[in-house]
Amino acid sequence: MINIVKDYNLAEALNIIINADSNDIELISHLIQKSNQRNVNLGYIEECIIEKDLLGLIKTRSNRFKLIYPHETKKSRDLYIVIEIDENIGKLIVITIYTTSINRRLREHEI
């Protein structure tokens, strides 16, 4: 039997993200190990996905999306959360996180 994986578009991904709760979010072990080095509070990742308004949503490949949220403590920075949507287990799998200057997002918006 061939397992066909659905390729979510931006609107479908946004709907899944907006309706996610804490049971729908899975952090991979690499992310957990790197979070201290990147000075990102793991609890803030979940808070962003569940409670914060998205500043941006970019599809990077099949079922992988880059979510942009405000940084927890630095007004001049954004937090990028890279997720994959896994329909088989019904989870948003957080692949990686990183911060960058808000100027990057603002420049992307101007183009």
mmCIF file with all atom_site columns, C-alpha atoms in Angstrom:
data_model
loop_
_atom_site.group_PDB
_atom_site.id
_atom_site.type_symbol
_atom_site.label_atom_id
_atom_site.label_alt_id
_atom_site.label_comp_id
_atom_site.label_asym_id
_atom_site.label_entity_id
_atom_site.label_seq_id
_atom_site.pdbx_PDB_ins_code
_atom_site.Cartn_x
_atom_site.Cartn_y
_atom_site.Cartn_z
_atom_site.occupancy
_atom_site.B_iso_or_equiv
_atom_site.pdbx_formal_charge
_atom_site.auth_seq_id
_atom_site.auth_comp_id
_atom_site.auth_asym_id
_atom_site.auth_atom_id
_atom_site.pdbx_PDB_model_num
ATOM 1   C CA . MET A 1 1   ? 0.000  0.000  0.000  1.00 0.00 ? 1   MET A CA 1
ATOM 2   C CA . ILE A 1 2   ? 1.344  3.444  -0.937 1.00 0.00 ? 2   ILE A CA 1
ATOM 3   C CA . ASN A 1 3   ? 1.207  6.059  1.806  1.00 0.00 ? 3   ASN A CA 1
ATOM 4   C CA . ILE A 1 4   ? 0.351  9.392  0.199  1.00 0.00 ? 4   ILE A CA 1
ATOM 5   C CA . VAL A 1 5   ? 1.295  12.358 2.326  1.00 0.00 ? 5   VAL A CA 1
ATOM 6   C CA . LYS A 1 6   ? -0.784 15.492 2.056  1.00 0.00 ? 6   LYS A CA 1
ATOM 7   C CA . ASP A 1 7   ? 1.166  18.616 1.122  1.00 0.00 ? 7   ASP A CA 1
ATOM 8   C CA . TYR A 1 8   ? -0.379 21.440 3.142  1.00 0.00 ? 8   TYR A CA 1
ATOM 9   C CA . ASN A 1 9   ? -0.671 24.892 1.607  1.00 0.00 ? 9   ASN A CA 1
ATOM 10  C CA . LEU A 1 10  ? -0.302 28.123 3.610  1.00 0.00 ? 10  LEU A CA 1
ATOM 11  C CA . ALA A 1 11  ? -4.016 28.487 4.354  1.00 0.00 ? 11  ALA A CA 1
ATOM 12  C CA . GLU A 1 12  ? -4.292 24.902 5.604  1.00 0.00 ? 12  GLU A CA 1
ATOM 13  C CA . ALA A 1 13  ? -1.133 25.244 7.686  1.00 0.00 ? 13  ALA A CA 1
ATOM 14  C CA . LEU A 1 14  ? -2.381 28.491 9.213  1.00 0.00 ? 14  LEU A CA 1
ATOM 15  C CA . ASN A 1 15  ? -5.646 26.800 10.185 1.00 0.00 ? 15  ASN A CA 1
ATOM 16  C CA . ILE A 1 16  ? -3.744 23.922 11.840 1.00 0.00 ? 16  ILE A CA 1
ATOM 17  C CA . ILE A 1 17  ? -1.440 26.310 13.710 1.00 0.00 ? 17  ILE A CA 1
ATOM 18  C CA . ILE A 1 18  ? -4.282 28.533 14.910 1.00 0.00 ? 18  ILE A CA 1
ATOM 19  C CA . ASN A 1 19  ? -6.184 25.519 16.258 1.00 0.00 ? 19  ASN A CA 1
ATOM 20  C CA . ALA A 1 20  ? -3.170 23.829 17.891 1.00 0.00 ? 20  ALA A CA 1
ATOM 21  C CA . ASP A 1 21  ? -3.003 23.160 21.613 1.00 0.00 ? 21  ASP A CA 1
ATOM 22  C CA . SER A 1 22  ? -0.125 21.953 23.791 1.00 0.00 ? 22  SER A CA 1
ATOM 23  C CA . ASN A 1 23  ? -0.887 18.295 22.943 1.00 0.00 ? 23  ASN A CA 1
ATOM 24  C CA . ASP A 1 24  ? -0.327 19.053 19.250 1.00 0.00 ? 24  ASP A CA 1
ATOM 25  C CA . ILE A 1 25  ? 3.244  20.360 19.665 1.00 0.00 ? 25  ILE A CA 1
ATOM 26  C CA . GLU A 1 26  ? 6.308  18.130 19.750 1.00 0.00 ? 26  GLU A CA 1
ATOM 27  C CA . LEU A 1 27  ? 9.851  19.408 20.285 1.00 0.00 ? 27  LEU A CA 1
ATOM 28  C CA . ILE A 1 28  ? 12.600 17.239 18.809 1.00 0.00 ? 28  ILE A CA 1
ATOM 29  C CA . SER A 1 29  ? 15.559 16.364 21.036 1.00 0.00 ? 29  SER A CA 1
ATOM 30  C CA . HIS A 1 30  ? 18.037 18.402 18.956 1.00 0.00 ? 30  HIS A CA 1
ATOM 31  C CA . LEU A 1 31  ? 15.942 21.498 19.549 1.00 0.00 ? 31  LEU A CA 1
ATOM 32  C CA . ILE A 1 32  ? 15.772 20.875 23.283 1.00 0.00 ? 32  ILE A CA 1
ATOM 33  C CA . GLN A 1 33  ? 19.560 20.508 23.452 1.00 0.00 ? 33  GLN A CA 1
ATOM 34  C CA . LYS A 1 34  ? 20.191 23.671 21.401 1.00 0.00 ? 34  LYS A CA 1
ATOM 35  C CA . SER A 1 35  ? 17.621 25.915 23.116 1.00 0.00 ? 35  SER A CA 1
ATOM 36  C CA . ASN A 1 36  ? 20.010 26.912 25.911 1.00 0.00 ? 36  ASN A CA 1
ATOM 37  C CA . GLN A 1 37  ? 22.750 27.809 23.422 1.00 0.00 ? 37  GLN A CA 1
ATOM 38  C CA . ARG A 1 38  ? 20.284 29.961 21.517 1.00 0.00 ? 38  ARG A CA 1
ATOM 39  C CA . ASN A 1 39  ? 18.897 31.595 24.663 1.00 0.00 ? 39  ASN A CA 1
ATOM 40  C CA . VAL A 1 40  ? 15.302 30.652 23.878 1.00 0.00 ? 40  VAL A CA 1
ATOM 41  C CA . ASN A 1 41  ? 12.848 29.572 26.559 1.00 0.00 ? 41  ASN A CA 1
ATOM 42  C CA . LEU A 1 42  ? 11.203 26.304 25.470 1.00 0.00 ? 42  LEU A CA 1
ATOM 43  C CA . GLY A 1 43  ? 7.955  27.346 27.131 1.00 0.00 ? 43  GLY A CA 1
ATOM 44  C CA . TYR A 1 44  ? 7.894  30.469 24.974 1.00 0.00 ? 44  TYR A CA 1
ATOM 45  C CA . ILE A 1 45  ? 7.862  28.323 21.817 1.00 0.00 ? 45  ILE A CA 1
ATOM 46  C CA . GLU A 1 46  ? 4.616  26.691 22.863 1.00 0.00 ? 46  GLU A CA 1
ATOM 47  C CA . GLU A 1 47  ? 3.239  30.027 24.058 1.00 0.00 ? 47  GLU A CA 1
ATOM 48  C CA . CYS A 1 48  ? 3.933  31.565 20.648 1.00 0.00 ? 48  CYS A CA 1
ATOM 49  C CA . ILE A 1 49  ? 2.200  28.816 18.700 1.00 0.00 ? 49  ILE A CA 1
ATOM 50  C CA . ILE A 1 50  ? -0.834 28.669 20.980 1.00 0.00 ? 50  ILE A CA 1
ATOM 51  C CA . GLU A 1 51  ? -1.292 32.280 22.087 1.00 0.00 ? 51  GLU A CA 1
ATOM 52  C CA . LYS A 1 52  ? 0.710  34.779 20.022 1.00 0.00 ? 52  LYS A CA 1
ATOM 53  C CA . ASP A 1 53  ? -0.223 36.297 16.689 1.00 0.00 ? 53  ASP A CA 1
ATOM 54  C CA . LEU A 1 54  ? 1.980  35.236 13.794 1.00 0.00 ? 54  LEU A CA 1
ATOM 55  C CA . LEU A 1 55  ? 4.093  37.981 12.265 1.00 0.00 ? 55  LEU A CA 1
ATOM 56  C CA . GLY A 1 56  ? 4.802  35.813 9.228  1.00 0.00 ? 56  GLY A CA 1
ATOM 57  C CA . LEU A 1 57  ? 4.334  32.351 7.764  1.00 0.00 ? 57  LEU A CA 1
ATOM 58  C CA . ILE A 1 58  ? 6.603  30.992 5.030  1.00 0.00 ? 58  ILE A CA 1
ATOM 59  C CA . LYS A 1 59  ? 6.425  27.599 3.358  1.00 0.00 ? 59  LYS A CA 1
ATOM 60  C CA . THR A 1 60  ? 9.965  26.292 2.927  1.00 0.00 ? 60  THR A CA 1
ATOM 61  C CA . ARG A 1 61  ? 9.189  22.853 1.479  1.00 0.00 ? 61  ARG A CA 1
ATOM 62  C CA . SER A 1 62  ? 6.523  20.162 1.595  1.00 0.00 ? 62  SER A CA 1
ATOM 63  C CA . ASN A 1 63  ? 4.828  20.378 5.014  1.00 0.00 ? 63  ASN A CA 1
ATOM 64  C CA . ARG A 1 64  ? 7.644  22.505 6.484  1.00 0.00 ? 64  ARG A CA 1
ATOM 65  C CA . PHE A 1 65  ? 6.902  26.056 7.532  1.00 0.00 ? 65  PHE A CA 1
ATOM 66  C CA . LYS A 1 66  ? 8.768  28.927 9.099  1.00 0.00 ? 66  LYS A CA 1
ATOM 67  C CA . LEU A 1 67  ? 6.711  30.791 11.710 1.00 0.00 ? 67  LEU A CA 1
ATOM 68  C CA . ILE A 1 68  ? 7.760  34.280 12.735 1.00 0.00 ? 68  ILE A CA 1
ATOM 69  C CA . TYR A 1 69  ? 6.917  35.626 16.193 1.00 0.00 ? 69  TYR A CA 1
ATOM 70  C CA . PRO A 1 70  ? 8.185  38.516 18.318 1.00 0.00 ? 70  PRO A CA 1
ATOM 71  C CA . HIS A 1 71  ? 11.211 37.680 20.442 1.00 0.00 ? 71  HIS A CA 1
ATOM 72  C CA . GLU A 1 72  ? 10.336 37.070 24.069 1.00 0.00 ? 72  GLU A CA 1
ATOM 73  C CA . THR A 1 73  ? 12.542 39.840 25.502 1.00 0.00 ? 73  THR A CA 1
ATOM 74  C CA . LYS A 1 74  ? 14.224 41.785 22.668 1.00 0.00 ? 74  LYS A CA 1
ATOM 75  C CA . LYS A 1 75  ? 12.073 44.204 20.692 1.00 0.00 ? 75  LYS A CA 1
ATOM 76  C CA . SER A 1 76  ? 14.652 44.427 17.895 1.00 0.00 ? 76  SER A CA 1
ATOM 77  C CA . ARG A 1 77  ? 14.593 40.640 17.276 1.00 0.00 ? 77  ARG A CA 1
ATOM 78  C CA . ASP A 1 78  ? 12.152 38.097 15.871 1.00 0.00 ? 78  ASP A CA 1
ATOM 79  C CA . LEU A 1 79  ? 11.893 34.430 16.797 1.00 0.00 ? 79  LEU A CA 1
ATOM 80  C CA . TYR A 1 80  ? 11.742 32.004 13.887 1.00 0.00 ? 80  TYR A CA 1
ATOM 81  C CA . ILE A 1 81  ? 10.178 28.629 14.653 1.00 0.00 ? 81  ILE A CA 1
ATOM 82  C CA . VAL A 1 82  ? 10.544 25.993 11.951 1.00 0.00 ? 82  VAL A CA 1
ATOM 83  C CA . ILE A 1 83  ? 7.868  23.294 12.083 1.00 0.00 ? 83  ILE A CA 1
ATOM 84  C CA . GLU A 1 84  ? 6.770  20.283 10.108 1.00 0.00 ? 84  GLU A CA 1
ATOM 85  C CA . ILE A 1 85  ? 3.164  19.172 10.041 1.00 0.00 ? 85  ILE A CA 1
ATOM 86  C CA . ASP A 1 86  ? 2.917  15.410 10.478 1.00 0.00 ? 86  ASP A CA 1
ATOM 87  C CA . GLU A 1 87  ? -0.583 14.293 9.630  1.00 0.00 ? 87  GLU A CA 1
ATOM 88  C CA . ASN A 1 88  ? 0.167  10.687 10.612 1.00 0.00 ? 88  ASN A CA 1
ATOM 89  C CA . ILE A 1 89  ? 0.649  11.568 14.275 1.00 0.00 ? 89  ILE A CA 1
ATOM 90  C CA . GLY A 1 90  ? -1.359 14.789 14.230 1.00 0.00 ? 90  GLY A CA 1
ATOM 91  C CA . LYS A 1 91  ? 1.495  16.945 15.517 1.00 0.00 ? 91  LYS A CA 1
ATOM 92  C CA . LEU A 1 92  ? 3.348  20.142 14.783 1.00 0.00 ? 92  LEU A CA 1
ATOM 93  C CA . ILE A 1 93  ? 6.951  19.039 15.091 1.00 0.00 ? 93  ILE A CA 1
ATOM 94  C CA . VAL A 1 94  ? 9.256  21.899 16.011 1.00 0.00 ? 94  VAL A CA 1
ATOM 95  C CA . ILE A 1 95  ? 12.458 21.299 14.034 1.00 0.00 ? 95  ILE A CA 1
ATOM 96  C CA . THR A 1 96  ? 14.541 24.330 14.983 1.00 0.00 ? 96  THR A CA 1
ATOM 97  C CA . ILE A 1 97  ? 14.393 27.859 16.310 1.00 0.00 ? 97  ILE A CA 1
ATOM 98  C CA . TYR A 1 98  ? 16.543 30.898 15.832 1.00 0.00 ? 98  TYR A CA 1
ATOM 99  C CA . THR A 1 99  ? 16.406 34.630 16.281 1.00 0.00 ? 99  THR A CA 1
ATOM 100 C CA . THR A 1 100 ? 17.134 37.359 13.793 1.00 0.00 ? 100 THR A CA 1
ATOM 101 C CA . SER A 1 101 ? 16.796 41.113 13.494 1.00 0.00 ? 101 SER A CA 1
ATOM 102 C CA . ILE A 1 102 ? 13.278 42.400 12.797 1.00 0.00 ? 102 ILE A CA 1
ATOM 103 C CA . ASN A 1 103 ? 14.854 44.253 9.873  1.00 0.00 ? 103 ASN A CA 1
ATOM 104 C CA . ARG A 1 104 ? 15.040 40.946 8.008  1.00 0.00 ? 104 ARG A CA 1
ATOM 105 C CA . ARG A 1 105 ? 11.271 40.513 8.220  1.00 0.00 ? 105 ARG A CA 1
ATOM 106 C CA . LEU A 1 106 ? 10.585 44.141 7.415  1.00 0.00 ? 106 LEU A CA 1
ATOM 107 C CA . ARG A 1 107 ? 12.820 43.984 4.317  1.00 0.00 ? 107 ARG A CA 1
ATOM 108 C CA . GLU A 1 108 ? 11.085 40.778 3.176  1.00 0.00 ? 108 GLU A CA 1
ATOM 109 C CA . HIS A 1 109 ? 7.731  42.523 3.592  1.00 0.00 ? 109 HIS A CA 1
ATOM 110 C CA . GLU A 1 110 ? 8.822  45.489 1.445  1.00 0.00 ? 110 GLU A CA 1
ATOM 111 C CA . ILE A 1 111 ? 9.784  43.315 -1.542 1.00 0.00 ? 111 ILE A CA 1
#
